[in-house]
PDB file of C-alpha atoms in Angstrom:
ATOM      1  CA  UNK A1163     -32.854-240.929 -63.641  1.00  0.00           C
ATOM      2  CA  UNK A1164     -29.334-242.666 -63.762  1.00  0.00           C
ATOM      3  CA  UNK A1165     -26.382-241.493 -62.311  1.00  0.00           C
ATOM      4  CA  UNK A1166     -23.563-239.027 -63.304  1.00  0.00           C
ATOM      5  CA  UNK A1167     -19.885-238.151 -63.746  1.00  0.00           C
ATOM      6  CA  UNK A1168     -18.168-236.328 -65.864  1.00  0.00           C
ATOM      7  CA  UNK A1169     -17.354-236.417 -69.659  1.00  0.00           C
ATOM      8  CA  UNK A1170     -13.532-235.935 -69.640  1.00  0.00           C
ATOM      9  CA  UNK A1171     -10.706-235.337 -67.502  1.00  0.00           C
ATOM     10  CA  UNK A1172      -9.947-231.496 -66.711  1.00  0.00           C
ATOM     11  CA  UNK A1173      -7.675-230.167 -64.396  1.00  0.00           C
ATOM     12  CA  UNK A1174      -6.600-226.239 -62.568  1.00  0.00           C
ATOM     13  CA  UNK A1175      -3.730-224.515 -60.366  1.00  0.00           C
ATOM     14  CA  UNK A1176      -4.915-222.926 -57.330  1.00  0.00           C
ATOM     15  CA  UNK A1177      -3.741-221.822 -54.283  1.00  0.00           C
ATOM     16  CA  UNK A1178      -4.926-223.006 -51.067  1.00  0.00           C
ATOM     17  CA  UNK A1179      -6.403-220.245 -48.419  1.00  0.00           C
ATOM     18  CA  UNK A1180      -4.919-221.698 -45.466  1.00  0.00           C
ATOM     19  CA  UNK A1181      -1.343-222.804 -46.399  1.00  0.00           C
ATOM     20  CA  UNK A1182      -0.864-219.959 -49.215  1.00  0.00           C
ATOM     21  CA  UNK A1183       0.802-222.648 -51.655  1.00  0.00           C
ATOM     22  CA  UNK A1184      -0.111-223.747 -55.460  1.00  0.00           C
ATOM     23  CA  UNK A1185      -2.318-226.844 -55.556  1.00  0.00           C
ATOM     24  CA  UNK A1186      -2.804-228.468 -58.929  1.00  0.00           C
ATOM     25  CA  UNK A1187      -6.752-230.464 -58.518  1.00  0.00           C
ATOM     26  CA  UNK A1188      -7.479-233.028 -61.715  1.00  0.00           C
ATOM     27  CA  UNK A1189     -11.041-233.981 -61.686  1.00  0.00           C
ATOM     28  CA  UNK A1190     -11.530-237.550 -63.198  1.00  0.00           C
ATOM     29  CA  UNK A1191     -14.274-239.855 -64.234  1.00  0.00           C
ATOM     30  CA  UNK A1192     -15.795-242.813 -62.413  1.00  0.00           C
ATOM     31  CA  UNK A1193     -18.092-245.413 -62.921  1.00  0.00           C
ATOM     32  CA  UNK A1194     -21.389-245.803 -61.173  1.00  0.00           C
ATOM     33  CA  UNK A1195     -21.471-246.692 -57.364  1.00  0.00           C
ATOM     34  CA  UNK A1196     -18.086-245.451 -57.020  1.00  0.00           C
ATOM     35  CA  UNK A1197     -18.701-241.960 -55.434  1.00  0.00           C
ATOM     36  CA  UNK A1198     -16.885-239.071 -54.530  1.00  0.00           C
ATOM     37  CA  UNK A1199     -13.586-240.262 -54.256  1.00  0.00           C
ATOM     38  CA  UNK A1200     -10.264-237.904 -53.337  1.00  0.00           C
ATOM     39  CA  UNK A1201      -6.593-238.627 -54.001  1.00  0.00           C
ATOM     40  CA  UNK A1202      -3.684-237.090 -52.496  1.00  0.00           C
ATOM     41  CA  UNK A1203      -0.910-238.060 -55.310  1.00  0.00           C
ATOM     42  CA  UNK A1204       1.985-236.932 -53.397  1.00  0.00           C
ATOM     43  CA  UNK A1205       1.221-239.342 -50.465  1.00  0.00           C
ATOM     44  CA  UNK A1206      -0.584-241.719 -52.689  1.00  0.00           C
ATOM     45  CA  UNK A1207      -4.101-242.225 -50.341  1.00  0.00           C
ATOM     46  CA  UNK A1208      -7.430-242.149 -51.835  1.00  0.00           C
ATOM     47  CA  UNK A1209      -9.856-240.900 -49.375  1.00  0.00           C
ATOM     48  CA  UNK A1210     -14.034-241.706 -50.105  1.00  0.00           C
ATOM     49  CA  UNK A1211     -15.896-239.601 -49.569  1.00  0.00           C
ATOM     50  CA  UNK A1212     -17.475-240.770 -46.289  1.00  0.00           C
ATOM     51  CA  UNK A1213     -18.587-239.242 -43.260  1.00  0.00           C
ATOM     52  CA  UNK A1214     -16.369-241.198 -41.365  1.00  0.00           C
ATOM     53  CA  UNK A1215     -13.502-239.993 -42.939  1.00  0.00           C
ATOM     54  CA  UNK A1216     -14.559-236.277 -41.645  1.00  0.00           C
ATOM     55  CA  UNK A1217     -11.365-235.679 -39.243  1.00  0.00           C
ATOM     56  CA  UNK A1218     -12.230-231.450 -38.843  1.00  0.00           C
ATOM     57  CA  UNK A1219     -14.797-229.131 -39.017  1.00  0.00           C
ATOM     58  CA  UNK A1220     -12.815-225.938 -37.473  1.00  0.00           C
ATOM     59  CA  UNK A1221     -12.659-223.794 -40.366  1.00  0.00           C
ATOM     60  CA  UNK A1222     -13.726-225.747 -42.821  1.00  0.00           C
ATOM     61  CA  UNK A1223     -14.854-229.451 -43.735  1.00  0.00           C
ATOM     62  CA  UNK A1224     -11.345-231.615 -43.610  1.00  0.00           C
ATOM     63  CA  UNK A1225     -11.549-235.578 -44.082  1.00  0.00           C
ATOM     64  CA  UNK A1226      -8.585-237.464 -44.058  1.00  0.00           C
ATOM     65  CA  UNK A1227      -7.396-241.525 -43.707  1.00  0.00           C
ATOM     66  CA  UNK A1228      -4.095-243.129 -43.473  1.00  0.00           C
ATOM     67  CA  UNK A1229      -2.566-239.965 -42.403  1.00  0.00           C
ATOM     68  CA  UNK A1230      -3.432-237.708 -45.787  1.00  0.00           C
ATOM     69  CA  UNK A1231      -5.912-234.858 -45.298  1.00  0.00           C
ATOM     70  CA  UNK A1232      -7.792-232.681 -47.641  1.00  0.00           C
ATOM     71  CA  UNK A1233      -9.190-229.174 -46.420  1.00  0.00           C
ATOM     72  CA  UNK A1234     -11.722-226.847 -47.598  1.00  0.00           C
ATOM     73  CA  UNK A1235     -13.951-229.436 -49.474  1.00  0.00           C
ATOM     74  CA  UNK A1236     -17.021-227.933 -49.039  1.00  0.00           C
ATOM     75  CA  UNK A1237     -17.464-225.205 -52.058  1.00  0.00           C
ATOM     76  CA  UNK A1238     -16.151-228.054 -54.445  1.00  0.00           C
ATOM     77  CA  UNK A1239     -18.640-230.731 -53.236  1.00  0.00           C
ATOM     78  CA  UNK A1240     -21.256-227.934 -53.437  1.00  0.00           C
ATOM     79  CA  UNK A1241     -20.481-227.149 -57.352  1.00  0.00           C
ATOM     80  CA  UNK A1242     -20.282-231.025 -57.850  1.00  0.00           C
ATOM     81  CA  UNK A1243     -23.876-232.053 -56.108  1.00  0.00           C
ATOM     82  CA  UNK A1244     -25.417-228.931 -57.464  1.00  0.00           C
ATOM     83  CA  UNK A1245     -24.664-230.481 -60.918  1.00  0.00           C
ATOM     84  CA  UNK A1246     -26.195-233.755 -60.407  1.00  0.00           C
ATOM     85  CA  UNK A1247     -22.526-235.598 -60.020  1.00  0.00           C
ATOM     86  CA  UNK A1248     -22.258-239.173 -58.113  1.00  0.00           C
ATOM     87  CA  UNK A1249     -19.343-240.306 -59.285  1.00  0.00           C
ATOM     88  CA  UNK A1250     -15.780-238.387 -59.309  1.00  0.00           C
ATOM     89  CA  UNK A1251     -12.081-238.915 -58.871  1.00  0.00           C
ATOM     90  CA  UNK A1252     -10.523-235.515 -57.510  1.00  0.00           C
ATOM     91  CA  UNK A1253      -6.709-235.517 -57.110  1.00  0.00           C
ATOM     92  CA  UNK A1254      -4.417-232.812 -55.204  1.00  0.00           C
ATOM     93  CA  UNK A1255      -0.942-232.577 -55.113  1.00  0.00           C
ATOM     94  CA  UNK A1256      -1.237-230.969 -51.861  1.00  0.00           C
ATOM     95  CA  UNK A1257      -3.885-231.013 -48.602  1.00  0.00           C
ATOM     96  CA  UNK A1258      -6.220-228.228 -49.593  1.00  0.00           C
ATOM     97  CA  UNK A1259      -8.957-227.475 -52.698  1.00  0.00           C
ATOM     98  CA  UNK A1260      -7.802-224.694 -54.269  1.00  0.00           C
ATOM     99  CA  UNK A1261      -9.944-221.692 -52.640  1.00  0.00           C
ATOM    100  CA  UNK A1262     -10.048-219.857 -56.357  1.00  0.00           C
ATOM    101  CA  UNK A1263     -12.386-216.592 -55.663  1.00  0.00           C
ATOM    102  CA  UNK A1264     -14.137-217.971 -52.165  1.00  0.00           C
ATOM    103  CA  UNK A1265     -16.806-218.867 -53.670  1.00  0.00           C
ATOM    104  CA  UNK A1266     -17.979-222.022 -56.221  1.00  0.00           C
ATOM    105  CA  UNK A1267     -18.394-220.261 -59.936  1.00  0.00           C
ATOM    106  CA  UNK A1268     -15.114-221.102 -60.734  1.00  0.00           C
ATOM    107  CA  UNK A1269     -16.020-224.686 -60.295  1.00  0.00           C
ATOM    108  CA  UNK A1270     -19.078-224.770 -62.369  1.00  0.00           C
ATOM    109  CA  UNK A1271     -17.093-223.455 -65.033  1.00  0.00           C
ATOM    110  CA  UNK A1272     -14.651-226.680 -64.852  1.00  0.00           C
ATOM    111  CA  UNK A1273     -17.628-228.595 -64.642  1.00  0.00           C
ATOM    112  CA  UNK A1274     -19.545-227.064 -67.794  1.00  0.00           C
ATOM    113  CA  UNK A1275     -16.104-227.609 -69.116  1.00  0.00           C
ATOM    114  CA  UNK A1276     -15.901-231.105 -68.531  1.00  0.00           C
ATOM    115  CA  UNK A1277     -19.242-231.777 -69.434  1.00  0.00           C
ATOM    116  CA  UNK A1278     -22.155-234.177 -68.287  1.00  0.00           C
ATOM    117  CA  UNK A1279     -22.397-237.874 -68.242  1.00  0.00           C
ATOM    118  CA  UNK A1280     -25.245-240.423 -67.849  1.00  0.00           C
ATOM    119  CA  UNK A1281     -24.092-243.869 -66.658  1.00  0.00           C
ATOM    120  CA  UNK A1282     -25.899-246.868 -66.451  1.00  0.00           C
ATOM    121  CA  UNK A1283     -27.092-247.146 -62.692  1.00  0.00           C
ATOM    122  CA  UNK A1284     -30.042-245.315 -61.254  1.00  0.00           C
ATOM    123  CA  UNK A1285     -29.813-242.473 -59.162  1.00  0.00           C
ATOM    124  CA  UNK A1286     -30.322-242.803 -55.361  1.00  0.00           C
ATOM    125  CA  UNK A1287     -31.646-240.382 -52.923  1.00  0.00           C
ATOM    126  CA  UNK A1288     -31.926-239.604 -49.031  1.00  0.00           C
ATOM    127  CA  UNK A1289     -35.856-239.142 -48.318  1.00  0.00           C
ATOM    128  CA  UNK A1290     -36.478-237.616 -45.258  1.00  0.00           C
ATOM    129  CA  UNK A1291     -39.513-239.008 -43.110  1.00  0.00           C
ATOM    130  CA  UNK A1292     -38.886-237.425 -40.260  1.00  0.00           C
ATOM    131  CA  UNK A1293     -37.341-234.497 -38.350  1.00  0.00           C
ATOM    132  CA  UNK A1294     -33.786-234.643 -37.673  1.00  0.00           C
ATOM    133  CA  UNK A1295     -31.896-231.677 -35.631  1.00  0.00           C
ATOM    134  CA  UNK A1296     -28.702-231.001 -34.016  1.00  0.00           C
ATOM    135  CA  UNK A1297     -28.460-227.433 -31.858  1.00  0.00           C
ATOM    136  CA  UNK A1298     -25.588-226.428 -29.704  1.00  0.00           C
ATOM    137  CA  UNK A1299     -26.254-222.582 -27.432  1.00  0.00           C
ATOM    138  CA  UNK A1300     -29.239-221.556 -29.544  1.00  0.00           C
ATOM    139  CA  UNK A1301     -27.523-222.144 -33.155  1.00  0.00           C
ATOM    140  CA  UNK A1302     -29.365-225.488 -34.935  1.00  0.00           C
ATOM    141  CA  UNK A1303     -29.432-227.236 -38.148  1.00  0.00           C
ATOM    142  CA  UNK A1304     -32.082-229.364 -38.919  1.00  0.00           C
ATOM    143  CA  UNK A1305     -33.474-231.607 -41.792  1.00  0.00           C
ATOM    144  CA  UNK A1306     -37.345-232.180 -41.946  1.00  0.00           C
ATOM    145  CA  UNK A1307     -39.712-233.819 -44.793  1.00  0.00           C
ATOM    146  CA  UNK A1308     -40.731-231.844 -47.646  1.00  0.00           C
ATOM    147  CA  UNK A1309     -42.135-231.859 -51.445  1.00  0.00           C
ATOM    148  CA  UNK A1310     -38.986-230.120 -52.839  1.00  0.00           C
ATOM    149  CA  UNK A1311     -35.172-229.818 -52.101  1.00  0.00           C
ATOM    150  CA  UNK A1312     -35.330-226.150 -49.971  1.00  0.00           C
ATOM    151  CA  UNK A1313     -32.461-224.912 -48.380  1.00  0.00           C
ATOM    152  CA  UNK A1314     -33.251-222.074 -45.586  1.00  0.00           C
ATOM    153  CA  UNK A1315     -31.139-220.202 -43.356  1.00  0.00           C
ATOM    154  CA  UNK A1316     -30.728-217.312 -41.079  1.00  0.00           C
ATOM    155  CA  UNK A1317     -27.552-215.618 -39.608  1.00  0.00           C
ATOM    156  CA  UNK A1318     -27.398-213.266 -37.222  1.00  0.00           C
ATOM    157  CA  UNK A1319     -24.283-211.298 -36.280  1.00  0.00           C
ATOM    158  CA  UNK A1320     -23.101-207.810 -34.618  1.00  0.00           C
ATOM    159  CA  UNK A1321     -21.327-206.187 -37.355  1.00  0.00           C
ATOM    160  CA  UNK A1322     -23.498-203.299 -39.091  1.00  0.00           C
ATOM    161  CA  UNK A1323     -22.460-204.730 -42.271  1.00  0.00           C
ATOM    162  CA  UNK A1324     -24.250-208.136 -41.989  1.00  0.00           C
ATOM    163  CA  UNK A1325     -26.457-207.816 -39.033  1.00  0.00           C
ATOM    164  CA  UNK A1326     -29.641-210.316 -39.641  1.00  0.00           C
ATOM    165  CA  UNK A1327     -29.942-212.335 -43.276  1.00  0.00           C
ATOM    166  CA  UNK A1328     -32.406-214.873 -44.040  1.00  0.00           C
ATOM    167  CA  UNK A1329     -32.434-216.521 -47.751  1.00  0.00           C
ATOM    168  CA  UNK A1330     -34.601-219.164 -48.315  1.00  0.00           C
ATOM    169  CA  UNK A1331     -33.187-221.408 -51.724  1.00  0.00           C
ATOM    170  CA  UNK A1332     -35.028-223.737 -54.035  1.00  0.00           C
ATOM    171  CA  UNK A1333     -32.792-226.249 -55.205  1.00  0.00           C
ATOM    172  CA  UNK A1334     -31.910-226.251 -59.132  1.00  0.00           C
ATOM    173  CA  UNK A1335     -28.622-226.407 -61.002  1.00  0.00           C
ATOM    174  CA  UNK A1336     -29.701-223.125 -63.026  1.00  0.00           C
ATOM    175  CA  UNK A1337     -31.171-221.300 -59.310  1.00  0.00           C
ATOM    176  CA  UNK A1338     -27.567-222.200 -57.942  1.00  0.00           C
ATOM    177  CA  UNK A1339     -25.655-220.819 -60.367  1.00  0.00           C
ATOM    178  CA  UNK A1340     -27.799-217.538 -60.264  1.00  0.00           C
ATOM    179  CA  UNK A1341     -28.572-217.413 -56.420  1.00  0.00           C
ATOM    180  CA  UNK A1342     -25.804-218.756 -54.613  1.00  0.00           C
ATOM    181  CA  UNK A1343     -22.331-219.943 -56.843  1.00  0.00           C
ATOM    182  CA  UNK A1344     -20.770-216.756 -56.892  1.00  0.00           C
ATOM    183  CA  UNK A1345     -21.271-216.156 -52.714  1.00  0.00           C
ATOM    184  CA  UNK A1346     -17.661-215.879 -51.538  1.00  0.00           C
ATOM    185  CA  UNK A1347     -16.352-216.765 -48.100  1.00  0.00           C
ATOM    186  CA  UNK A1348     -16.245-214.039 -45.629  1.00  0.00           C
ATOM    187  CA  UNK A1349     -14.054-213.065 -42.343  1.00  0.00           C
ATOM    188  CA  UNK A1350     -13.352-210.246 -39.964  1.00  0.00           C
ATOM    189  CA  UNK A1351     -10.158-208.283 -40.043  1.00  0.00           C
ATOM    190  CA  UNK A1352      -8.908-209.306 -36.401  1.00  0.00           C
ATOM    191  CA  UNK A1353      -9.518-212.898 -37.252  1.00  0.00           C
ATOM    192  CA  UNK A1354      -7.800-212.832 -40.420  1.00  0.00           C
ATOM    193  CA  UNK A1355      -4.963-211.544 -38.100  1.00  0.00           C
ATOM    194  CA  UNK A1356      -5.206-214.271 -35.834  1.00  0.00           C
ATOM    195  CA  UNK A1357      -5.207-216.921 -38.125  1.00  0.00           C
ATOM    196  CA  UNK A1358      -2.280-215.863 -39.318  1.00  0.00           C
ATOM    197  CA  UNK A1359      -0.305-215.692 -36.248  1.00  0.00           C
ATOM    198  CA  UNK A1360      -1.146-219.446 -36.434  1.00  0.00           C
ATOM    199  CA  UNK A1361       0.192-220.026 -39.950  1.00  0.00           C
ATOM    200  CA  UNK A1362      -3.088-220.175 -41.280  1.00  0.00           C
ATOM    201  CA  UNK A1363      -5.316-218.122 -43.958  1.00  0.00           C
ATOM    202  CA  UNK A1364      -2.164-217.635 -45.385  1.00  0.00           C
ATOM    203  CA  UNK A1365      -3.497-217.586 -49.342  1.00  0.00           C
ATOM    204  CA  UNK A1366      -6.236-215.487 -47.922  1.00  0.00           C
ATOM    205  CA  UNK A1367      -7.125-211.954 -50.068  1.00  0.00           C
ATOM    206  CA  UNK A1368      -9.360-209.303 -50.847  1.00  0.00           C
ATOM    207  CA  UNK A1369      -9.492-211.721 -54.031  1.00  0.00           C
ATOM    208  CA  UNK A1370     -10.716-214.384 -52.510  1.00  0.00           C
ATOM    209  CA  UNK A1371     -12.643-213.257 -49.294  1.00  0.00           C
ATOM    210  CA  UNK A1372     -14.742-210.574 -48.445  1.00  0.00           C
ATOM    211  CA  UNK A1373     -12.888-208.810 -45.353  1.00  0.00           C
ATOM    212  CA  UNK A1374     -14.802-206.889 -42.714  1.00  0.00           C
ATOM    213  CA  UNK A1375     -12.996-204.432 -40.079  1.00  0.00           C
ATOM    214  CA  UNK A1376     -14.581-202.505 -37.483  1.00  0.00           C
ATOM    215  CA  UNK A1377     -16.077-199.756 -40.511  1.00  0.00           C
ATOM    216  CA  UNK A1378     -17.623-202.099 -42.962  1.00  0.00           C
ATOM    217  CA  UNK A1379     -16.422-204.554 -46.271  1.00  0.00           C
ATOM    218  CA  UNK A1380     -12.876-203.597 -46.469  1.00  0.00           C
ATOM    219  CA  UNK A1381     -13.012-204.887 -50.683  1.00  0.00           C
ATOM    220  CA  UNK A1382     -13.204-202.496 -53.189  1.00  0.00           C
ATOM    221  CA  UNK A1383     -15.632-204.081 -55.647  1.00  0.00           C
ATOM    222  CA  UNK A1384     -17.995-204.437 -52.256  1.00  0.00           C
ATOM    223  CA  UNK A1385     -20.553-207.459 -52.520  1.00  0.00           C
ATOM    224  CA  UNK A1386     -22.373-209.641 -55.113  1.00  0.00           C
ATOM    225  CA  UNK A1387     -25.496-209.885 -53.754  1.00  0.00           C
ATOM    226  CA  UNK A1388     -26.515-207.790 -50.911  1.00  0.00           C
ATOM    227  CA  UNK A1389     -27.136-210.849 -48.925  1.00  0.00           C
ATOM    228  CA  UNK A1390     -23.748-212.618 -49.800  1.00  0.00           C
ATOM    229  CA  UNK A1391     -22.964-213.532 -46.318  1.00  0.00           C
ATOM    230  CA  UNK A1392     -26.166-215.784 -46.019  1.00  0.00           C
ATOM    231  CA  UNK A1393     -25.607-217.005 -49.516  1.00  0.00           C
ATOM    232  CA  UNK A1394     -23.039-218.416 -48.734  1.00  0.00           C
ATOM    233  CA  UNK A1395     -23.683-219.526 -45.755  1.00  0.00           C
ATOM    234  CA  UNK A1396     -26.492-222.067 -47.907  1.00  0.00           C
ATOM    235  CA  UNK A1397     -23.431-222.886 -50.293  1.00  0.00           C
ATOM    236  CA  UNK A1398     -21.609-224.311 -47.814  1.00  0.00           C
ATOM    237  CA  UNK A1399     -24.181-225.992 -46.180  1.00  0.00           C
ATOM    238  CA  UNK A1400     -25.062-227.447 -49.466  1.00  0.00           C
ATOM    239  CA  UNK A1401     -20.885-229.107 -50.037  1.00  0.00           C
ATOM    240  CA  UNK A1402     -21.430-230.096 -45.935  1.00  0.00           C
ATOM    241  CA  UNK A1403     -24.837-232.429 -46.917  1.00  0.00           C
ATOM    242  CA  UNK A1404     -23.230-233.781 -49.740  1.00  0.00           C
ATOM    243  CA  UNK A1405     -20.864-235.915 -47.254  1.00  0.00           C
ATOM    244  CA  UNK A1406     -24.124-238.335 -47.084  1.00  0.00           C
ATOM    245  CA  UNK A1407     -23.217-239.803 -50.808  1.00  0.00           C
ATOM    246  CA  UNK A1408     -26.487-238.842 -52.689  1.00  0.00           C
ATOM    247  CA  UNK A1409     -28.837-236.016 -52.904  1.00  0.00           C
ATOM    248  CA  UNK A1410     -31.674-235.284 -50.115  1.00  0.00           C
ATOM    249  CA  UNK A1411     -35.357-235.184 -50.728  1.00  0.00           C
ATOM    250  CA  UNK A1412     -36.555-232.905 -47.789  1.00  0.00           C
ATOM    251  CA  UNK A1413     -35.984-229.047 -46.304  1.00  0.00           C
ATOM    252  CA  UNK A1414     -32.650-227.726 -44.917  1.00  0.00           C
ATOM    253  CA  UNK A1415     -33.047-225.558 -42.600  1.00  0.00           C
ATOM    254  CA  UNK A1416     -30.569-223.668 -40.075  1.00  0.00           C
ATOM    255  CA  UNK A1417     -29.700-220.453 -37.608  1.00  0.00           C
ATOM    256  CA  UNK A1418     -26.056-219.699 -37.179  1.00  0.00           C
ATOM    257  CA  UNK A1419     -25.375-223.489 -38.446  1.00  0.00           C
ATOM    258  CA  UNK A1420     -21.748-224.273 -39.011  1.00  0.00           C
ATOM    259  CA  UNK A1421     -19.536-227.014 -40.421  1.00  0.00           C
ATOM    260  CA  UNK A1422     -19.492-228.312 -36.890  1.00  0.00           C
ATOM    261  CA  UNK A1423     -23.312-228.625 -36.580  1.00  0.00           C
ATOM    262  CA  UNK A1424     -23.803-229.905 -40.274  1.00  0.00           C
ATOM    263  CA  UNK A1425     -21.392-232.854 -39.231  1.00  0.00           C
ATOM    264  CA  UNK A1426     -23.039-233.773 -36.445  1.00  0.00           C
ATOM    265  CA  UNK A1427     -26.547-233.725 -38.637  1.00  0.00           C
ATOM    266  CA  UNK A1428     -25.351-235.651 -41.179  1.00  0.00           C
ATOM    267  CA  UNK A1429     -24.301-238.268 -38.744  1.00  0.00           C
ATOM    268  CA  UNK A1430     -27.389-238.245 -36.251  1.00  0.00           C
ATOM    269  CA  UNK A1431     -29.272-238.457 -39.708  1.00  0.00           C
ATOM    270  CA  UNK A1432     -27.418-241.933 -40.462  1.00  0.00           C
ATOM    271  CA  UNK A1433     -27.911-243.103 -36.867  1.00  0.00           C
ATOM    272  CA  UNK A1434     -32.302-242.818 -37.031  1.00  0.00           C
ATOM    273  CA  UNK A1435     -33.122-245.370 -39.473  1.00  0.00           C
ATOM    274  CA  UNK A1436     -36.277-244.621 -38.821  1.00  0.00           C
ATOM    275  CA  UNK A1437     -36.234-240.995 -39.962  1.00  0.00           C
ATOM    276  CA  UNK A1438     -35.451-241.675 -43.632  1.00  0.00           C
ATOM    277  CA  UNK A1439     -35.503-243.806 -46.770  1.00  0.00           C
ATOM    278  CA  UNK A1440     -33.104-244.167 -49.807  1.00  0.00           C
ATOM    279  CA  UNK A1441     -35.389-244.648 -52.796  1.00  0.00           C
ATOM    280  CA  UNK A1442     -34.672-244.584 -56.572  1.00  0.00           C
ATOM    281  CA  UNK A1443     -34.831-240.917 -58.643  1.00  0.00           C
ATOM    282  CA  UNK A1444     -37.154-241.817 -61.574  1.00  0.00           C
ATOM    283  CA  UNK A1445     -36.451-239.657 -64.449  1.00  0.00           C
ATOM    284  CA  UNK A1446     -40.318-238.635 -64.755  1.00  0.00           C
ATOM    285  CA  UNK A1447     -41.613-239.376 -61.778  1.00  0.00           C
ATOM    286  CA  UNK A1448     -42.150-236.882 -58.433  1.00  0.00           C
ATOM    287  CA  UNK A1449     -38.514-238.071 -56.945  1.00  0.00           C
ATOM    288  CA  UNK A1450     -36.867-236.180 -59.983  1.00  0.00           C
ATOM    289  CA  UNK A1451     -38.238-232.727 -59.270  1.00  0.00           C
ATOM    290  CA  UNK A1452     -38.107-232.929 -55.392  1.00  0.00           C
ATOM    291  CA  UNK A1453     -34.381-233.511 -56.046  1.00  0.00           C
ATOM    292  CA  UNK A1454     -32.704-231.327 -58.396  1.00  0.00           C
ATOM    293  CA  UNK A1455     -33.700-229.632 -62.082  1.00  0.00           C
ATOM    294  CA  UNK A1456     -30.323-231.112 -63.470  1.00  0.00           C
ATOM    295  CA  UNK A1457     -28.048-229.627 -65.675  1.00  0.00           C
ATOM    296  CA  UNK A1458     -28.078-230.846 -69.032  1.00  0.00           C
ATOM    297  CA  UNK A1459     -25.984-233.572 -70.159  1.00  0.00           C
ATOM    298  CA  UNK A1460     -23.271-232.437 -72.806  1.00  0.00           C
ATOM    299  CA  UNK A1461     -22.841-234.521 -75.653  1.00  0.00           C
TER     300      UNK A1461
END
């Protein structure tokens, strides 16, 4: 299996959900070993995709070098790895992804319309050999070996509205799109408030966010799924992972997790040498299927 980019250039006008103001995103092209590549064009930094460029996991998954930043990567990245993508030059005009709905269809609708395509190096992939965790008062995330890519999470909180969700996900580009792309982000009415007060969540709406007050889901058009929350919970998680440059052979699985903890995996991940292996995806052999079922290249 060789890696990916996309076809053509394509580009979109969003606005951002914490600063409330337009961002215009390009999505470009690259050739193989490049990776996931940013670029803020109005300070003129490019920004890799590494997870030492990771500068804030507060609200959402911000990297940042040389004094640029980008915010809210995570339901991007997630749309991008869920379509088999290695190589990719995204450019802002401003510090945040736009949020579009708060969740990632929109983006696999830029991607289907930029299409698929197969370069000439092979794909490379995370195995995981051994358990890796990271927990912090009773939440955890944790990676451990296993025959396919399995993402499974719990979250647990007060509200009558969510209370307990568990959704266990088996990784495919088509499963993704059905199961967890169209999971939007989700907050409660007196944080929304708060943020505020501090200038941020400020392109935050009932079009982009399910809102909860004391009563319920304050949106009129209610949920997606019935387990949205969790959903998306697994869609983030998946944009977090993606922050280790290639796709993971091995089981995902979490209570409570949180950009915070995912961070910290990735990196204690990268420091035990011992507790993985980068091997080759071969595009008939086992290592395809425990990956992904791709999407289909577009000619």
């Amino acid at each position: 299996m060789k890696q990916r980019t996309i076809a053509k250039r394509v580009e979109l006008v969003g606005i951002g959900l914490h600063k409330g103001v337009p961002v215009r995103m390009i999505l470009e092209p690259l050739p193989s070993d490049s990776g996931i590549v940013f670029y803020r064009s109005d300070k003129g930094v490019s920004i890799p995709l590494k997870i030492e460029n990771v500068v804030d996991t507060t609200m959402a998954t911000v990297i940042g070098k040389d004094g640029a930043r980008v915010s809210t990567i995570e339901h991007l990245l997630s749309s991008v790895h869920a379509y088999g993508i290695d190589n990719l030059r995204i450019i802002l005009d401003n510090e945040e992804v736009p949020i579009m709905d708060g969740s990632s269809i929109g983006f696999c609708m830029l991607l289907e319309e930029a299409g698929l395509q197969e370069l000439d190096k092979p794909k490379k992939a995370i195995e995981i050999k051994e358990v890796v965790e990271v927990e912090e008062n009773g939440k955890f995330v944790r990676l451990e070996p296993s025959d396919s890519m399995v993402f499974d999470f719990t979250i647990k909180f007060p509200h009558q509205a969510i209370r307990e969700q568990s959704y266990q996900f088996k990784f495919s580009t088509q499963n993704y799109k059905e199961e967890i792309a169209r999971a939007r982000t989700f907050g409660f009415l007196q944080e929304v408030n708060q943020l505020r007060a501090m200038g941020l969540g400020l392109g935050g709406s009932f079009d982009n966010c399910i809102v909860l007050d004391e009563r319920g889901i304050m949106n009129n058009d209610g949920l997606r799924y019935k387990d949205e929350f969790v959903r998306h919970k697994i869609l983030d998680a998946i944009g977090d992972m993606s922050l280790l440059g290639m796709p993971i052979i091995g089981g995902y699985i979490s209570f409570a997790g949180s950009h915070k903890l995912n961070h910290f995996l990735t990196k204690k991940l990268l420091s035990a040498t011992h507790a993985y292996s980068i091997v080759d995806v071969h595009a008939k052999g086992k290592n395809a299927q425990k990956v992904f079922v791709p999407a289909k290249i577009k000619a």
